[in-house]
Coordinates of C-alpha atoms and ligand atoms in Angstrom, one line a residue:
M126 CA -18.4 28.3 -36.9
F127 CA -15.5 28.9 -34.5
C128 CA -12.5 29.9 -36.5
I129 CA -8.9 30.0 -35.2
P130 CA -7.1 33.2 -36.4
D131 CA -4.0 32.4 -38.4
E132 CA -1.6 34.0 -35.9
L133 CA -2.9 31.6 -33.1
L134 CA -2.8 28.5 -35.3
P135 CA 0.8 27.4 -34.3
F136 CA -0.2 27.6 -30.7
F137 CA -3.3 25.4 -31.2
I138 CA -1.3 22.8 -33.1
V139 CA 1.4 22.6 -30.4
T140 CA -1.3 22.3 -27.7
E141 CA -3.0 19.5 -29.5
A142 CA 0.2 17.6 -29.9
F143 CA 0.9 18.0 -26.2
L144 CA -2.5 16.8 -25.2
K145 CA -1.8 13.5 -26.9
L146 CA 1.1 12.9 -24.5
K147 CA -0.3 11.2 -21.5
A148 CA 1.0 8.9 -18.8
I149 CA 0.8 5.2 -19.8
N150 CA -2.3 3.4 -18.8
G151 CA -1.8 2.0 -15.2
F152 CA 1.0 4.4 -14.5
K153 CA 0.0 7.4 -12.4
D154 CA 1.4 10.8 -11.5
I155 CA 1.3 11.6 -7.8
L156 CA 0.6 15.3 -7.7
P157 CA 2.0 17.6 -4.9
D158 CA -1.1 17.7 -2.7
E159 CA -1.2 13.9 -2.8
V160 CA 2.5 13.6 -2.2
V161 CA 2.0 15.1 1.3
R162 CA -0.2 12.1 2.1
W163 CA 2.4 9.7 0.7
Q164 CA 5.2 11.4 2.8
N165 CA 3.0 11.0 5.9
I166 CA 2.5 7.3 5.2
E167 CA 6.1 6.7 4.6
S168 CA 7.3 8.6 7.6
I169 CA 4.8 6.8 9.9
A170 CA 6.0 3.5 8.5
Q171 CA 9.6 4.5 8.9
D172 CA 9.0 5.6 12.5
V173 CA 7.5 2.2 13.3
F174 CA 10.3 0.4 11.6
H175 CA 12.9 2.2 13.6
R176 CA 11.1 1.3 16.8
F177 CA 11.2 -2.4 15.8
G178 CA 15.0 -2.2 15.0
F179 CA 14.7 -2.2 11.2
N180 CA 17.3 -0.6 8.8
E181 CA 16.5 0.7 5.4
I182 CA 17.9 -0.9 2.2
R183 CA 17.5 0.7 -1.3
L184 CA 17.5 -1.6 -4.2
P185 CA 17.5 -1.4 -8.0
I186 CA 14.2 -1.7 -9.9
M187 CA 15.6 -4.0 -12.5
E188 CA 17.0 -7.5 -11.9
V189 CA 17.9 -10.5 -14.1
T190 CA 14.7 -12.2 -15.1
E191 CA 15.9 -15.5 -13.6
L192 CA 15.8 -14.1 -10.1
F193 CA 12.0 -13.8 -10.2
A194 CA 11.4 -17.0 -12.1
R195 CA 13.4 -18.9 -9.5
S196 CA 11.8 -17.2 -6.4
I197 CA 8.2 -16.2 -7.3
G198 CA 7.7 -19.4 -9.3
Q199 CA 7.4 -20.2 -13.0
A200 CA 3.7 -21.2 -12.8
T201 CA 2.5 -18.1 -10.9
D202 CA 0.4 -15.3 -12.5
I203 CA 3.1 -12.8 -11.8
V204 CA 5.8 -14.7 -13.7
E205 CA 3.6 -16.2 -16.4
K206 CA 1.9 -13.0 -17.5
E207 CA 2.5 -9.9 -15.4
M208 CA 6.2 -9.1 -15.6
Y209 CA 7.7 -6.3 -17.7
T210 CA 10.6 -8.2 -19.2
F211 CA 13.1 -7.0 -21.8
A212 CA 13.5 -10.4 -23.3
D213 CA 16.5 -9.5 -25.5
K214 CA 18.4 -8.3 -22.4
G215 CA 17.3 -10.9 -19.9
I216 CA 16.2 -8.3 -17.4
T217 CA 12.9 -7.6 -15.7
M218 CA 11.4 -4.6 -13.8
R219 CA 10.8 -6.0 -10.3
P220 CA 7.2 -7.1 -9.6
E221 CA 7.9 -7.3 -5.9
A222 CA 10.8 -6.6 -3.6
T223 CA 11.6 -9.7 -1.5
A224 CA 13.5 -11.5 -4.3
S225 CA 15.7 -8.4 -4.9
L226 CA 16.2 -7.9 -1.2
L227 CA 17.4 -11.4 -0.8
R228 CA 19.6 -11.2 -3.8
A229 CA 21.3 -8.2 -2.3
F230 CA 21.5 -9.9 1.1
I231 CA 23.2 -12.9 -0.4
E232 CA 25.4 -10.9 -2.8
H233 CA 26.8 -8.8 0.1
G234 CA 27.1 -11.6 2.6
M235 CA 25.0 -9.6 5.0
H236 CA 24.5 -12.5 7.4
V237 CA 28.2 -12.5 8.2
Q238 CA 28.0 -9.0 9.8
Q239 CA 24.8 -9.8 11.7
P240 CA 23.1 -13.2 12.0
V241 CA 19.6 -11.7 12.1
Q242 CA 18.8 -8.8 9.7
R243 CA 15.7 -6.6 9.9
L244 CA 15.4 -4.7 6.7
Y245 CA 12.8 -2.4 5.1
T246 CA 12.5 -0.8 1.7
I247 CA 10.0 1.4 0.0
G248 CA 9.5 1.9 -3.7
P249 CA 7.8 1.1 -7.0
M250 CA 6.9 -2.3 -8.3
F251 CA 5.7 -3.2 -11.8
R252 CA 3.1 -5.7 -12.9
H253 CA 1.1 -5.9 -16.1
E254 CA -2.3 -6.3 -14.6
R255 CA -5.7 -4.8 -15.7
P256 CA -5.7 -1.3 -14.2
Q257 CA -8.6 -0.5 -11.9
K258 CA -9.3 1.1 -8.6
G259 CA -6.4 0.1 -6.3
R260 CA -4.7 -1.8 -9.0
L261 CA -2.0 -0.2 -11.1
R262 CA 0.8 -1.3 -13.3
Q263 CA 3.3 0.8 -11.4
F264 CA 2.4 0.7 -7.8
H265 CA 4.4 1.2 -4.6
Q266 CA 5.1 -1.0 -1.7
I267 CA 6.4 -0.7 1.8
N268 CA 8.4 -3.9 2.5
A269 CA 9.7 -5.3 5.7
E270 CA 11.7 -8.5 6.1
I271 CA 13.3 -10.3 9.0
I272 CA 16.0 -12.7 7.8
G273 CA 17.7 -15.4 10.0
A274 CA 15.0 -15.9 12.6
V275 CA 12.8 -19.0 12.8
E276 CA 11.0 -18.4 16.1
P277 CA 7.2 -18.1 15.9
E278 CA 7.4 -15.0 18.2
V279 CA 9.1 -13.2 15.3
D280 CA 6.1 -14.1 13.0
A281 CA 3.8 -12.5 15.6
E282 CA 6.1 -9.5 16.0
I283 CA 6.2 -8.7 12.3
M284 CA 2.4 -9.0 12.0
A285 CA 2.0 -6.8 15.1
M286 CA 4.3 -4.3 13.4
G287 CA 2.2 -4.2 10.2
Q288 CA -0.9 -3.8 12.3
M289 CA 0.8 -0.9 14.2
I290 CA 1.6 0.9 10.9
I291 CA -2.1 0.6 9.8
S292 CA -3.5 1.8 13.1
E293 CA -1.0 4.7 13.5
L294 CA -2.3 5.8 10.1
G295 CA -5.7 5.9 11.7
L296 CA -6.9 3.0 9.6
N297 CA -8.5 -0.4 10.3
A298 CA -7.7 -3.7 8.7
S299 CA -8.3 -7.2 9.9
L300 CA -5.5 -9.6 10.1
E301 CA -6.0 -13.0 8.5
V302 CA -3.6 -15.8 9.2
N303 CA -2.9 -19.2 7.7
S304 CA -0.1 -21.8 7.6
L305 CA 1.0 -23.2 4.2
G306 CA 3.1 -26.0 5.8
C307 CA 6.6 -26.9 4.6
P308 CA 8.2 -29.1 1.8
E309 CA 7.7 -32.0 4.2
C310 CA 3.9 -31.8 4.6
R311 CA 2.7 -29.7 1.7
P312 CA 3.1 -32.4 -1.1
A313 CA 0.6 -34.7 0.6
F314 CA -1.9 -31.9 1.0
R315 CA -1.3 -30.8 -2.6
E316 CA -2.1 -34.4 -3.7
S317 CA -5.3 -34.7 -1.7
L318 CA -6.4 -31.2 -3.0
V319 CA -5.7 -32.2 -6.6
N320 CA -7.7 -35.4 -6.1
Y321 CA -10.6 -33.4 -4.7
L322 CA -10.5 -30.7 -7.4
R323 CA -10.3 -33.2 -10.3
Q324 CA -13.8 -34.6 -9.3
Y325 CA -15.2 -31.1 -10.0
N326 CA -13.2 -30.3 -13.0
D327 CA -16.2 -29.4 -15.1
S328 CA -17.6 -27.0 -12.6
L329 CA -14.3 -25.0 -12.0
C330 CA -13.6 -21.9 -14.0
T331 CA -11.1 -22.1 -16.9
D332 CA -8.3 -20.6 -14.9
C333 CA -8.9 -23.1 -12.0
R334 CA -9.0 -26.1 -14.3
R335 CA -5.5 -25.1 -15.4
R336 CA -4.4 -24.3 -11.9
T337 CA -5.6 -27.7 -10.6
E338 CA -2.6 -29.2 -12.5
S339 CA -0.1 -26.3 -12.3
N340 CA -0.7 -24.6 -9.0
P341 CA -3.6 -26.2 -7.2
L342 CA -3.3 -24.2 -4.0
R343 CA -4.3 -21.0 -6.0
V344 CA -7.7 -22.5 -6.6
L345 CA -8.4 -22.1 -2.9
D346 CA -8.5 -18.3 -3.2
C347 CA -10.3 -18.0 -6.6
K348 CA -12.8 -15.2 -6.4
K349 CA -15.3 -16.8 -8.8
P350 CA -18.5 -17.8 -6.8
M351 CA -18.7 -21.4 -8.2
C352 CA -15.0 -22.1 -7.3
K353 CA -15.4 -20.4 -4.0
E354 CA -18.4 -22.7 -3.1
L355 CA -16.6 -25.8 -4.3
V356 CA -13.5 -25.3 -2.2
Q357 CA -15.6 -25.0 1.0
D358 CA -15.5 -28.8 1.3
A359 CA -11.9 -29.2 0.0
P360 CA -9.4 -30.7 2.4
S361 CA -7.9 -28.2 4.8
I362 CA -4.2 -27.5 4.8
L363 CA -4.4 -27.0 8.6
S364 CA -5.3 -30.6 9.1
S365 CA -2.3 -31.7 7.0
L366 CA 0.4 -29.9 8.8
C367 CA 3.3 -31.9 10.1
K368 CA 4.0 -31.8 13.8
E369 CA 6.7 -29.1 13.5
C370 CA 4.5 -26.9 11.3
H371 CA 1.5 -27.5 13.5
D372 CA 3.4 -26.5 16.7
H373 CA 5.0 -23.5 15.0
F374 CA 1.5 -22.3 13.9
Q375 CA 0.1 -22.9 17.4
Q376 CA 2.9 -20.8 18.9
V377 CA 2.4 -18.0 16.4
K378 CA -1.3 -17.8 17.5
D379 CA -0.3 -17.9 21.2
S380 CA 2.2 -15.1 20.6
L381 CA -0.4 -13.0 18.7
D382 CA -2.7 -13.5 21.7
L383 CA 0.0 -12.5 24.1
L384 CA 0.5 -9.2 22.2
D385 CA -3.2 -8.7 22.0
V386 CA -3.2 -8.6 18.2
Q387 CA -6.7 -9.5 16.9
Y388 CA -6.7 -12.0 14.0
S389 CA -8.8 -14.7 12.3
I390 CA -7.8 -17.9 10.7
N391 CA -8.4 -18.2 7.0
R392 CA -7.6 -21.7 5.7
F393 CA -8.3 -20.6 2.1
M394 CA -5.6 -18.0 2.1
V395 CA -2.7 -18.8 -0.2
R396 CA -0.3 -16.4 -1.8
G397 CA 0.4 -15.7 -5.5
L398 CA 4.1 -16.4 -5.0
D399 CA 5.4 -20.0 -4.6
Y400 CA 8.1 -19.2 -2.0
Y401 CA 5.9 -19.1 1.1
T402 CA 6.2 -21.7 3.8
R403 CA 4.3 -21.9 7.1
T404 CA 2.8 -18.6 8.3
T405 CA 1.1 -16.5 5.7
F406 CA -1.0 -13.5 6.5
E407 CA -3.0 -10.6 4.9
F408 CA -4.3 -7.3 6.2
I409 CA -7.8 -6.9 4.8
A410 CA -9.6 -3.6 4.7
H411 CA -13.2 -4.2 3.9
D412 CA -13.7 -0.6 2.8
L413 CA -11.6 -1.2 -0.3
G414 CA -14.1 -3.3 -2.2
A415 CA -12.6 -5.8 -4.6
Q416 CA -9.0 -4.8 -4.0
S417 CA -9.3 -5.4 -0.3
A418 CA -5.8 -6.5 0.6
V419 CA -3.7 -3.6 1.9
G420 CA -0.8 -5.8 2.9
A421 CA 0.3 -9.4 2.7
G422 CA 3.2 -11.5 3.6
G423 CA 4.6 -14.7 5.2
R424 CA 7.5 -16.9 5.9
Y425 CA 9.9 -18.1 3.2
D426 CA 12.2 -20.5 5.0
G427 CA 13.7 -22.3 2.0
L428 CA 14.0 -19.3 -0.4
I429 CA 17.4 -17.9 0.5
E430 CA 19.1 -21.3 0.0
Q431 CA 17.1 -21.7 -3.2
L432 CA 18.6 -18.5 -4.5
G433 CA 22.1 -19.7 -3.8
G434 CA 22.5 -18.2 -0.3
P435 CA 23.0 -19.7 3.2
K436 CA 20.4 -21.9 4.8
L437 CA 18.5 -19.2 6.6
P438 CA 14.8 -18.7 7.3
G439 CA 13.0 -15.4 6.6
I440 CA 9.6 -13.7 7.0
G441 CA 8.3 -10.4 5.6
F442 CA 5.3 -8.5 4.3
A443 CA 4.5 -5.8 1.7
M444 CA 1.9 -3.1 2.0
G445 CA 0.4 -1.3 -1.0
I446 CA 0.8 2.5 -0.6
E447 CA -1.9 3.3 -3.2
R448 CA -4.4 1.2 -1.2
L449 CA -3.4 3.0 2.0
V450 CA -4.0 6.3 0.2
L451 CA -7.4 5.2 -1.0
L452 CA -8.4 4.2 2.5
L453 CA -7.3 7.5 3.9
Q454 CA -9.3 9.3 1.2
E455 CA -12.3 7.2 1.9
K456 CA -12.1 8.0 5.5
G457 CA -12.3 11.7 4.5
E458 CA -8.9 12.2 6.0
N459 CA -8.1 15.6 4.6
T460 CA -5.5 17.0 7.1
L461 CA -2.9 14.5 5.9
G462 CA -3.2 15.8 2.3
R463 CA -2.5 19.5 3.2
Q464 CA 0.7 21.2 2.3
K465 CA 2.4 22.8 5.3
Q466 CA 1.3 26.4 5.8
T467 CA 3.7 29.2 4.8
D468 CA 4.9 31.0 7.9
L469 CA 5.5 34.3 6.3
F470 CA 5.0 35.9 2.9
I471 CA 6.7 39.2 2.1
A472 CA 4.9 41.4 -0.3
A473 CA 7.8 43.4 -1.6
L474 CA 7.0 46.7 -3.4
G475 CA 10.0 48.4 -5.0
Q476 CA 13.6 47.5 -5.8
D477 CA 15.2 48.2 -2.5
A478 CA 12.3 46.5 -0.6
A479 CA 12.8 43.4 -2.8
R480 CA 16.5 43.2 -1.9
Y481 CA 15.8 43.5 1.8
S482 CA 13.0 41.0 1.5
S483 CA 15.1 38.4 -0.2
I484 CA 17.6 38.6 2.7
L485 CA 14.8 38.2 5.2
V486 CA 13.3 35.3 3.5
H487 CA 16.6 33.5 3.2
C488 CA 17.4 34.1 6.9
L489 CA 14.0 32.8 8.0
R490 CA 14.4 29.7 5.8
K491 CA 17.8 29.1 7.4
N492 CA 16.1 29.1 10.7
G493 CA 13.5 26.5 9.8
F494 CA 10.6 28.7 8.7
K495 CA 8.7 28.3 5.5
A496 CA 9.0 31.8 4.0
A497 CA 8.3 33.1 0.5
M498 CA 8.2 36.3 -1.6
D499 CA 7.4 37.4 -5.1
Y500 CA 10.1 38.8 -7.3
S501 CA 7.8 40.1 -10.1
G502 CA 7.2 43.5 -8.6
R503 CA 3.4 43.0 -9.1
S504 CA 0.7 45.1 -7.4
L505 CA 0.0 44.7 -3.7
K506 CA -3.4 43.2 -4.5
A507 CA -1.8 40.5 -6.7
Q508 CA 0.8 39.8 -4.1
M509 CA -1.8 39.4 -1.4
K510 CA -3.6 37.0 -3.6
K511 CA -0.4 34.9 -3.8
A512 CA 0.0 35.0 0.0
G513 CA -3.5 33.5 0.2
R514 CA -2.7 30.8 -2.3
L515 CA 0.4 29.9 -0.3
D516 CA -1.7 29.7 2.9
A517 CA 0.5 32.2 4.6
R518 CA 0.1 32.7 8.4
Y519 CA 1.5 36.3 8.2
T520 CA 2.3 38.7 5.4
L521 CA 4.8 41.5 5.8
I522 CA 4.0 44.4 3.5
L523 CA 7.4 46.0 2.7
G524 CA 7.7 48.8 0.2
D525 CA 10.3 51.4 -0.5
N526 CA 8.0 53.9 1.3
E527 CA 8.0 51.7 4.4
L528 CA 11.8 51.5 4.2
E529 CA 11.9 55.3 4.2
Q530 CA 9.5 55.7 7.1
Q531 CA 11.1 52.7 8.9
V532 CA 7.9 51.0 9.6
A533 CA 6.2 48.1 7.7
V534 CA 2.9 46.4 8.1
L535 CA 2.6 42.9 9.4
R536 CA -0.8 41.3 8.7
N537 CA -2.1 38.2 10.5
M538 CA -3.8 36.4 7.6
Q539 CA -6.1 34.5 9.8
N540 CA -7.8 37.2 12.0
K541 CA -6.8 40.0 9.5
E542 CA -5.3 42.1 12.3
Q543 CA -2.5 44.4 11.3
E544 CA 0.4 45.7 13.4
N545 CA 3.2 48.1 12.7
F546 CA 6.6 46.4 12.3
S547 CA 9.5 48.6 13.1
L548 CA 12.4 48.8 10.6
K549 CA 14.5 51.0 12.9
D550 CA 17.2 48.5 13.8
K551 CA 19.5 46.7 11.3
P552 CA 17.9 44.1 9.0
I553 CA 19.4 41.3 11.1
H554 CA 17.2 42.4 14.0
W555 CA 14.1 42.5 11.8
A556 CA 14.7 38.7 11.2
D557 CA 15.0 38.1 14.9
H558 CA 11.9 40.0 15.7
L559 CA 10.0 38.1 13.0
K560 CA 11.3 34.8 14.3
K561 CA 9.9 35.6 17.7
I562 CA 6.5 36.6 16.3
L563 CA 6.3 33.5 14.1
T564 CA 7.2 31.2 16.9
T565 CA 5.0 32.5 19.7
S566 CA 2.0 32.4 17.4
L567 CA 2.5 28.7 16.8
P568 CA 0.7 26.1 18.9
V569 CA 3.2 24.9 21.6
H570 CA 3.6 21.4 20.0
E571 CA 4.7 22.9 16.8
R572 CA 7.4 25.0 18.2
T573 CA 10.3 22.9 16.9
D574 CA 12.1 23.4 13.6
I575 CA 12.4 20.8 10.9
I576 CA 15.1 18.9 12.7
G577 CA 13.3 18.9 16.0
R578 CA 15.2 21.8 17.8
E579 CA 13.1 24.1 19.8
I580 CA 12.6 27.4 18.0
Ligands
ATP766 P1 -4.0 -8.8 -4.9 O1 -4.6 -10.0 -4.3 O2 -4.7 -7.5 -4.6 O3 -3.7 -9.0 -6.3 P2 -1.3 -9.7 -4.3 O4 -1.6 -10.9 -3.5 O5 -1.0 -9.8 -5.7 O6 -2.6 -8.7 -4.1 P3 1.2 -9.0 -3.1 O7 2.0 -9.5 -4.2 O8 1.2 -9.9 -1.9 O9 -0.3 -8.8 -3.6 O10 1.5 -7.5 -2.7 C1 1.3 -7.0 -1.4 C2 0.4 -5.7 -1.5 O11 0.8 -4.9 -2.6 C3 -1.0 -6.0 -1.8 O12 -1.7 -6.4 -0.6 C4 -1.5 -4.7 -2.3 O13 -1.8 -3.8 -1.3 C5 -0.4 -4.2 -3.1 N1 -0.5 -4.5 -4.5 C6 -0.3 -5.7 -5.2 N2 -0.5 -5.6 -6.5 C7 -0.9 -4.3 -6.7 C8 -1.3 -3.5 -7.9 N3 -1.3 -4.1 -9.1 N4 -1.6 -2.2 -7.7 C9 -1.6 -1.7 -6.5 N5 -1.3 -2.3 -5.3 C10 -0.9 -3.6 -5.4
MG767 MG1 -2.1 -9.8 -7.4

């Protein structure tokens, strides 16, 4: 039998204790290699946002519970069972961003400075759902909102922007659009839908039987096969729209056509949040299986007023970053997940060499290069291994011997060619010389530093 020696026992006990500490189910670490992919997604989204005139807003992740109950709706799944609420403190971890964003918009009287605000925010959301592929309890969204504009062209513009983010990521998703009407025309539709559903009460799933009374529109997008089949013959919301909503929806479609944005109408699409009016939309990626929505949004024309703000319309969407990441992985998109190469690694051998190396590394970093060295004084072999791990383009082998003879070795790690590197001038010139080599060996399009200056 395997027996742990006494002197190692404390170590094993500690390790075992640590092994028990894991992230909470549904909460996930995003490790460095994956973070690169996230940063790319975020920077592409930010780039598109800036082109469309959006400004960033950063919001707290906790709000008073009432904000979500009043906006998302008391009878929605999110508010009924998915929120992380500290009941004794009356606060909740946000399950979505629109409510918080509008709270901030109202609180700071932002409409006074500018009648139409285009805002985006990126960050974590929290919902107590059953964790599975593409569904977490802490997940991250990219949110975009346009507040103060009622024109149907704006609906088309924001959908086109969402589609642009997806396509600039190299992904495909189809856009599905619907109109949910307004407080004028929706009650009549709701009534005719309830009347229809009640006839089939016995055939609906338990959830939908409950929803028929509390939130009947939700039955329209139930995923259970029986409910799905039953709603095929249910009244269509699109036939119940009042003239204003009908005309608005027609103009949204015309504007999408004008911008050459492909879409399909899905009259069964409703959203899990009560605040939506008129245009609603989803970006569906069929490669994602069950969790197929990468993004979703719509208009919320009465919401700002409902939250105690001015009477202003709004429209927005949210995209799930985890689902975008899954799509990129499924596409086999590896380049996005790669850390940036190290431009130069210095293998320093000896005390003096290490001092010079640290000056060189610092100087190169100041000039926008990714440079590294090892302070441990390990063997050349060990340091070369480290250079490999850091994916270095070049390694400078600099020892006390080389300092004495005033010549070091510069190794091109890709083609393994080595050249002598003169140490005759002052160290400041060594850095200049290295900068030149590192720049001219880069492909032309990469010859700018981190802030875009030519190097
Ligand atoms: P779903 O139908 O997948 O539950 P939803 O309608 O609840 O989505 P929204 O509240 O509209 O989603 O959020 C917008 C986007 O956020 C979704 O399209 C999805 O990409 C992402 N998202 C929502 N919930 C989760 C979750 N629990 N885990 C990961 N991503 C999520
Ligand atoms: Mg959901």
